[in-house]
Coordinates of C-alpha atoms in Angstrom, one line a residue:
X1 CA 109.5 88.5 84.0
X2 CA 106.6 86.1 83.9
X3 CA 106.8 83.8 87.0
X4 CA 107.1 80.1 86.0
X5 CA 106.5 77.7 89.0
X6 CA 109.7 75.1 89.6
X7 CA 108.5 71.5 87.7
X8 CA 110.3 69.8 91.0
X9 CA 108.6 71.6 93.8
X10 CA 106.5 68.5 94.7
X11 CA 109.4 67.0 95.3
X12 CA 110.7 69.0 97.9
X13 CA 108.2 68.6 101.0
X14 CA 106.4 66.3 102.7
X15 CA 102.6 66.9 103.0
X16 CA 100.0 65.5 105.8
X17 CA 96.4 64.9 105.9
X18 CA 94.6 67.5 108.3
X19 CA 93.0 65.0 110.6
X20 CA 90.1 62.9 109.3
X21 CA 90.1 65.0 106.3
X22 CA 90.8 64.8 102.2
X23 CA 92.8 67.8 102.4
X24 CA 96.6 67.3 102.4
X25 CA 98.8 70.5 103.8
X26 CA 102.3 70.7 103.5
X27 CA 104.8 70.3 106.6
X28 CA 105.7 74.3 106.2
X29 CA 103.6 76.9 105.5
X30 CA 103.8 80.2 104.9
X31 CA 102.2 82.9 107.1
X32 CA 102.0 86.6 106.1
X33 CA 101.0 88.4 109.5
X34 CA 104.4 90.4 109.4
X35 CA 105.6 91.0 106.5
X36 CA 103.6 91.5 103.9
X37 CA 101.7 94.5 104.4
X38 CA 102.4 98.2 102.8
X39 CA 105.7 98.5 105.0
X40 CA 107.2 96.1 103.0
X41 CA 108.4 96.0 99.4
X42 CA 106.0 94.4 97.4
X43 CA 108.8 92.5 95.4
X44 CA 110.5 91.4 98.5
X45 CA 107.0 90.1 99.0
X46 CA 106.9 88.6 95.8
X47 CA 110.3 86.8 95.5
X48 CA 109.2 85.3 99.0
X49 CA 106.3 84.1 97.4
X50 CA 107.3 82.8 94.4
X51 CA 110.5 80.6 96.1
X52 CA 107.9 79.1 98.2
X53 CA 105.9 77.8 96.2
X54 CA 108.7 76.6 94.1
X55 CA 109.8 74.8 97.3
X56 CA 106.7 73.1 97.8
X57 CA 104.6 75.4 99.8
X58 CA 101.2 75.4 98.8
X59 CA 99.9 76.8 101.7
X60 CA 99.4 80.6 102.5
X61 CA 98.1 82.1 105.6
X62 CA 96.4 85.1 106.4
X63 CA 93.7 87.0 108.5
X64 CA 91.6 90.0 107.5
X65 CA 93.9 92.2 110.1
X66 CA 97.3 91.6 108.6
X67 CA 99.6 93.8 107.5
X68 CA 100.2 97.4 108.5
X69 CA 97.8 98.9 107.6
X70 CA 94.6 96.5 108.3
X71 CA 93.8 94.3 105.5
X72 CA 97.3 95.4 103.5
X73 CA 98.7 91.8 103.5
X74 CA 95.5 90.4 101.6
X75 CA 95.4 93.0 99.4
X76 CA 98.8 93.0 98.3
X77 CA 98.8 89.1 98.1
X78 CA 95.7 89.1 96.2
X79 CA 98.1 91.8 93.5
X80 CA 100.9 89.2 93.6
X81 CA 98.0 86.3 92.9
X82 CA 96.8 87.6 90.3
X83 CA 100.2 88.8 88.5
X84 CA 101.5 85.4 89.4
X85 CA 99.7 82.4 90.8
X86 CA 96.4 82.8 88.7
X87 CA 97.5 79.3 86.6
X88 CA 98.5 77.8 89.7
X89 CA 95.5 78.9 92.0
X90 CA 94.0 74.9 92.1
X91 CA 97.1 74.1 93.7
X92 CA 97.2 76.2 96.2
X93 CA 95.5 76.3 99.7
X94 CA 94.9 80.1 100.5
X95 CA 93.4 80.9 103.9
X96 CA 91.8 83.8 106.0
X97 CA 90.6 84.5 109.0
X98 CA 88.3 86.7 111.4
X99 CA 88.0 87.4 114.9
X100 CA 90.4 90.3 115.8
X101 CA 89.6 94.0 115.6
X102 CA 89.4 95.1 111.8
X103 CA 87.5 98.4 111.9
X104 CA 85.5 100.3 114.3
X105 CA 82.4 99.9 115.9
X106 CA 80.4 96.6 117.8
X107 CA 80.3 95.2 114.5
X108 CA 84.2 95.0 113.6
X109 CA 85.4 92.1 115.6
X110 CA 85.0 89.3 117.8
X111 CA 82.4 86.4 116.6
X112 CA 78.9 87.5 115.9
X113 CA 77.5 86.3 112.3
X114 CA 77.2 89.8 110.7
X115 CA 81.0 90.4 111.7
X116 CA 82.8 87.0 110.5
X117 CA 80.2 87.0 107.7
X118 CA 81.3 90.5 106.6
X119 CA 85.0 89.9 107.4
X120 CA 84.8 87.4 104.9
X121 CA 83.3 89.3 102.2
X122 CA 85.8 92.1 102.9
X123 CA 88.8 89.4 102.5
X124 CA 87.5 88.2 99.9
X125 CA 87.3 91.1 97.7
X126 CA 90.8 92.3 98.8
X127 CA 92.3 89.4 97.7
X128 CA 90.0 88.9 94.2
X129 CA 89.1 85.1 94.9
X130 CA 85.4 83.8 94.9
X131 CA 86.4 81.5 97.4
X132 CA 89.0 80.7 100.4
X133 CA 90.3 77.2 101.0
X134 CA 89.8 77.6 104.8
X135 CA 88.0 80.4 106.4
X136 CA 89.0 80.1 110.5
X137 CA 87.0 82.0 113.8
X138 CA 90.1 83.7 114.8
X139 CA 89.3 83.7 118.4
X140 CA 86.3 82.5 121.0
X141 CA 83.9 85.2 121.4
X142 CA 82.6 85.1 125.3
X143 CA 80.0 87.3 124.0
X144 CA 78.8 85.0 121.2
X145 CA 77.1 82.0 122.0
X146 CA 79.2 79.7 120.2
X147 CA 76.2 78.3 118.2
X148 CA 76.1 81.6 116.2
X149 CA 80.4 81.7 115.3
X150 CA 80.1 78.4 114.2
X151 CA 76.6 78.8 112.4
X152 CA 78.6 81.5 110.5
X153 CA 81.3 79.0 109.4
X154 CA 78.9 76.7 108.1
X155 CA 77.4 79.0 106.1
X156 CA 80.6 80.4 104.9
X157 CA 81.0 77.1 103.8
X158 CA 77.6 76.3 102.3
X159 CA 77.6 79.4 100.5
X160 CA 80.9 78.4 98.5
X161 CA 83.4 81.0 99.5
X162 CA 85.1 78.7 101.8
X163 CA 85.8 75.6 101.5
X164 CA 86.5 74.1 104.8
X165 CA 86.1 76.0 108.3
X166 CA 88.7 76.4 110.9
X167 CA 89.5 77.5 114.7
X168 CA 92.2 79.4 116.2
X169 CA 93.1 80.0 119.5
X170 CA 90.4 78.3 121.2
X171 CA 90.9 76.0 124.1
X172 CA 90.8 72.1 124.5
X173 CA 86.8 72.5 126.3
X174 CA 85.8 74.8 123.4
X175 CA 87.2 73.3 120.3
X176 CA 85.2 70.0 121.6
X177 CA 82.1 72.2 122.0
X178 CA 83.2 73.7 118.4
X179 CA 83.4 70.4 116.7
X180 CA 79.8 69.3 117.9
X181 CA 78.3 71.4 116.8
X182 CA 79.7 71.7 113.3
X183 CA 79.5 68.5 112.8
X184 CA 75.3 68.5 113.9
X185 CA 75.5 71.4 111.2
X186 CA 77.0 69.0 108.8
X187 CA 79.8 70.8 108.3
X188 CA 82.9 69.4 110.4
X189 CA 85.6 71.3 111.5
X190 CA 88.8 71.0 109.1
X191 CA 92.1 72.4 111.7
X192 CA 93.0 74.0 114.4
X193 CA 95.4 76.8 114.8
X194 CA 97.1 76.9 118.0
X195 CA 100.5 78.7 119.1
X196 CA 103.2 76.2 119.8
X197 CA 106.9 76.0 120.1
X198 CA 109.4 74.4 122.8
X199 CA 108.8 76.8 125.5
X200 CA 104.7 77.3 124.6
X201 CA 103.6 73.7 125.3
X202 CA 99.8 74.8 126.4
X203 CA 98.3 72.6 123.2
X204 CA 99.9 69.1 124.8
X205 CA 97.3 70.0 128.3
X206 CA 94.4 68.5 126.4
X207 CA 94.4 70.2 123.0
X208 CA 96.2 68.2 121.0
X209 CA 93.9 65.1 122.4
X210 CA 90.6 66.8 121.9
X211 CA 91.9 68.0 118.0
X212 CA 92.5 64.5 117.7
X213 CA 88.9 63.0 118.6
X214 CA 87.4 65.4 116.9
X215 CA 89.0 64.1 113.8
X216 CA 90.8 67.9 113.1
X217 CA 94.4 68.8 111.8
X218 CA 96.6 70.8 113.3
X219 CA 98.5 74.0 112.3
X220 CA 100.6 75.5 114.7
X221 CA 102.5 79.4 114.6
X222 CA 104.6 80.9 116.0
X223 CA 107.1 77.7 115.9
X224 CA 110.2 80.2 116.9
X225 CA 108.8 81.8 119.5
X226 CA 108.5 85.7 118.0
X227 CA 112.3 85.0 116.8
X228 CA 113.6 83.8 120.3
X229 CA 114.2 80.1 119.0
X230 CA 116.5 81.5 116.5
X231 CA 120.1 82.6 116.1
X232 CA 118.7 86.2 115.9
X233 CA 119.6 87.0 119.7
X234 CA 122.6 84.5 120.2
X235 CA 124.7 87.6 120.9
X236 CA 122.1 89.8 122.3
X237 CA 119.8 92.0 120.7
X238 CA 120.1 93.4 117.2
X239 CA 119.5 96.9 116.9
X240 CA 117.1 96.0 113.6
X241 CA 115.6 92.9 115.6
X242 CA 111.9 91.8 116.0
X243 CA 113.1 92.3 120.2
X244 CA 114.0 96.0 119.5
X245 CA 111.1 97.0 117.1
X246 CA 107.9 95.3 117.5
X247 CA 105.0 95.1 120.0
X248 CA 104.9 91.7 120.1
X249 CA 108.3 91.1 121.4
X250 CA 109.8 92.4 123.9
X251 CA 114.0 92.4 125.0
X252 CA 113.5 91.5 128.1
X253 CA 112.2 88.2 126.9
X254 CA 115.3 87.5 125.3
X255 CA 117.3 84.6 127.3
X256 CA 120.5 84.0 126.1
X257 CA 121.3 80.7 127.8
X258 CA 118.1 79.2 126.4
X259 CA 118.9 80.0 123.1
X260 CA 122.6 79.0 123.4
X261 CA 121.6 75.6 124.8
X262 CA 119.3 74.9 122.1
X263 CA 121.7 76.1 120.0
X264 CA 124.3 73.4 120.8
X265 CA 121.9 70.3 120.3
X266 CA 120.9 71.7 116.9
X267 CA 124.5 72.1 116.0
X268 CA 125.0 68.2 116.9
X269 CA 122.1 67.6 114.4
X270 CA 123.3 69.3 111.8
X271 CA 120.5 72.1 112.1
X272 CA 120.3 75.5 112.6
X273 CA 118.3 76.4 116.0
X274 CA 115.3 78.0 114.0
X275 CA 115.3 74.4 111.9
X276 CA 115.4 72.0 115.1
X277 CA 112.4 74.2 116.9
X278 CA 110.3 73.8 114.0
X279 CA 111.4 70.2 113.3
X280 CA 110.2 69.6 116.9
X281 CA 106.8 71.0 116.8
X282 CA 106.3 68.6 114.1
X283 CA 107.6 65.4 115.8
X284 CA 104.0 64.6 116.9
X285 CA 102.3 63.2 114.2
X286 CA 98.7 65.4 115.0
X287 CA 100.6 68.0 113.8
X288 CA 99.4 68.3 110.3
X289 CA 101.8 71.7 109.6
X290 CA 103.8 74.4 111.2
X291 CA 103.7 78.4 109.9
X292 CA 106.2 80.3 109.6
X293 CA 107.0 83.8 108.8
X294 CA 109.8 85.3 106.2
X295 CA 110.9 88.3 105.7
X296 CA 114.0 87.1 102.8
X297 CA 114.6 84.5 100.9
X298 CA 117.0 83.5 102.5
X299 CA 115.5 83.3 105.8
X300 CA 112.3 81.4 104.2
X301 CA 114.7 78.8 102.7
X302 CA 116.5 77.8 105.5
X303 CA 113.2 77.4 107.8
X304 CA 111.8 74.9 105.0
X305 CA 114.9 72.8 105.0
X306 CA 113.5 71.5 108.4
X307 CA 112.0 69.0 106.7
X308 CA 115.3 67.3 105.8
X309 CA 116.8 66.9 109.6
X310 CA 117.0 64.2 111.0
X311 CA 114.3 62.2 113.5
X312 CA 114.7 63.0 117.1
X313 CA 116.8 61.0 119.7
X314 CA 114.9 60.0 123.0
X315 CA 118.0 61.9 124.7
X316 CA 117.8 64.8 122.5
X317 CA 114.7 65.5 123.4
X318 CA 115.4 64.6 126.9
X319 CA 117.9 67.3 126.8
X320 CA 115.8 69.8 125.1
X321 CA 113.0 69.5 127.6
X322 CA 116.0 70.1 130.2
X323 CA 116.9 73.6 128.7
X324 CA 113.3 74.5 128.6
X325 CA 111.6 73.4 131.4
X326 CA 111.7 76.6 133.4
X327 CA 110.9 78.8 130.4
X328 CA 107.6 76.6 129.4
X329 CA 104.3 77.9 129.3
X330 CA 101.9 75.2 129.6

């Protein structure tokens, strides 16, 4: 069935200037690092799509490396694009990065010009755009002078296949040092990517404050904490859980008093946990958006609906920073 896009999806959503910028993101976006790649069904993929952007999400996420295998989530985005966005494409904000290993060889990651410059190319053409919205350094190179990384952003940019340029994962010191020199190449910095969530405060030591002088946005992942901010591991640990399965997370990371603290002060709010973490991360207004992942509709829908809790008391919060304090990485 030929996809139709909701007429009341601007409606649903909130959306924030990135810094000093024109560019407006919404609250939530969407990021496809886990499950979108050729381990997935592609029309699981595709309903997730579609009832995004029919909520309001306009923004989609990725980096050359996504997907199992390497480069799968761009290229099956790029097939569900094409099948289904193509009349919607100026209203969407489609990004990509590069910084992470992609193939092998010196040349196949980190920050030298011929790799992000190639990465690029290589993203491009897996996902059949001319052009990127933003195009982001995944990662600081202490290689790679940073005067080269960020000469190959602005010409990313001047070349038109990106629109703005982007940072992620780079440190309060180095994003300064980024956004000086971008902005004597005469292309300024549009965001910042940083990982963020109640109990992965590093970005509040400086970050946030040196985003914010340089004029930047801010996008932050990983809102849930890999799942742990959820009511995934309220009883333990599923068999089929992120905890049980994948690299990235670990059981023995699993606290259930955390989460069943939490858990109670989102239930006074009227909020599932995973919807009070990611209404938190947005609380600070220099946080332009938060990412999150989806593998069901179900699961995508409920995240968005953060948007729709209420403000934050000064003794929730209180309270919040109570159950978290020990388990806070700063």
């Amino acid at each position: 069935m030929t996809y139709q896009a909701d007429d009341q999806r601007y409606e649903r959503q909130p959306y924030n200037r990135s810094g000093r910028s024109g560019l407006k993101l919404p609250a939530v976006s969407l990021g496809l690092w886990h499950n979108f790649g050729d381990t997935r069904p592609i029309e699981n993929s595709r309903a997730i799509l579609r009832r995004a952007f029919d909520l309001g999400v306009t923004h989609f996420d990725l980096a050359n490396n996504y997907g199992v295998p390497y480069g799968s989530a761009e290229s099956n985005f790029g097939r569900i694009l094409r099948e289904d966005f193509t009349p919607y494409r100026d209203e969407l904000i489609i990004s990509t990065k590069a910084g992470y290993d992609m193939w092998p060889g010196p040349y196949g990651e980190w920050g030298s010009r011929k790799y992000v410059l190639a990465s690029l190319d290589q993203s491009l053409k897996r996902m059949g755009l001319e052009y990127v919205d933003i195009f982001y350094s995944h990662r600081p190179d202490p290689g790679t002078p940073l005067e080269e990384t960020m000469g190959a952003l602005d010409r990313a940019v001047r070349s038109g296949k990106a629109l703005y340029a982007g940072i992620s994962n780079y440190s309060a010191e180095q994003t300064a040092q980024a956004a000086r020199i971008m902005r004597e190449l005469g292309t300024p910095l549009l965001i910042h990517q940083p990982s963020y969530s109640m109990i992965n405060r590093w970005i509040e030591d400086g970050l946030l404050d040196a985003v914010e002088e340089a004029g930047m946005g801010c996008i932050v992942f990983s809102p849930l904490a890999q799942g742990l901010l959820t009511d995934r591991y309220l009883g333990g640990v599923p068999a089929d859980s992120r905890a049980a399965t994948s690299r990235f997370l670990s059981a023995d990371r699993i606290d259930l008093d955390l989460a069943r603290g939490l858990d109670e002060i989102a239930k006074g709010r009227g909020q599932t946990l995973a919807q009070m973490a990611l209404s938190w991360t947005l609380r600070d207004p220099r946080v332009t958006s938060v990412l999150i992942g989806a593998s069901s509709v179900r699961q995508l829908e409920d995240n968005v609906a953060c948007v729709d809790g209420p403000a934050f008391t000064e003794d929730e919060l209180g309270a919040i920073d109570k159950i978290t304090e020990r388990y806070t990485a700063r």
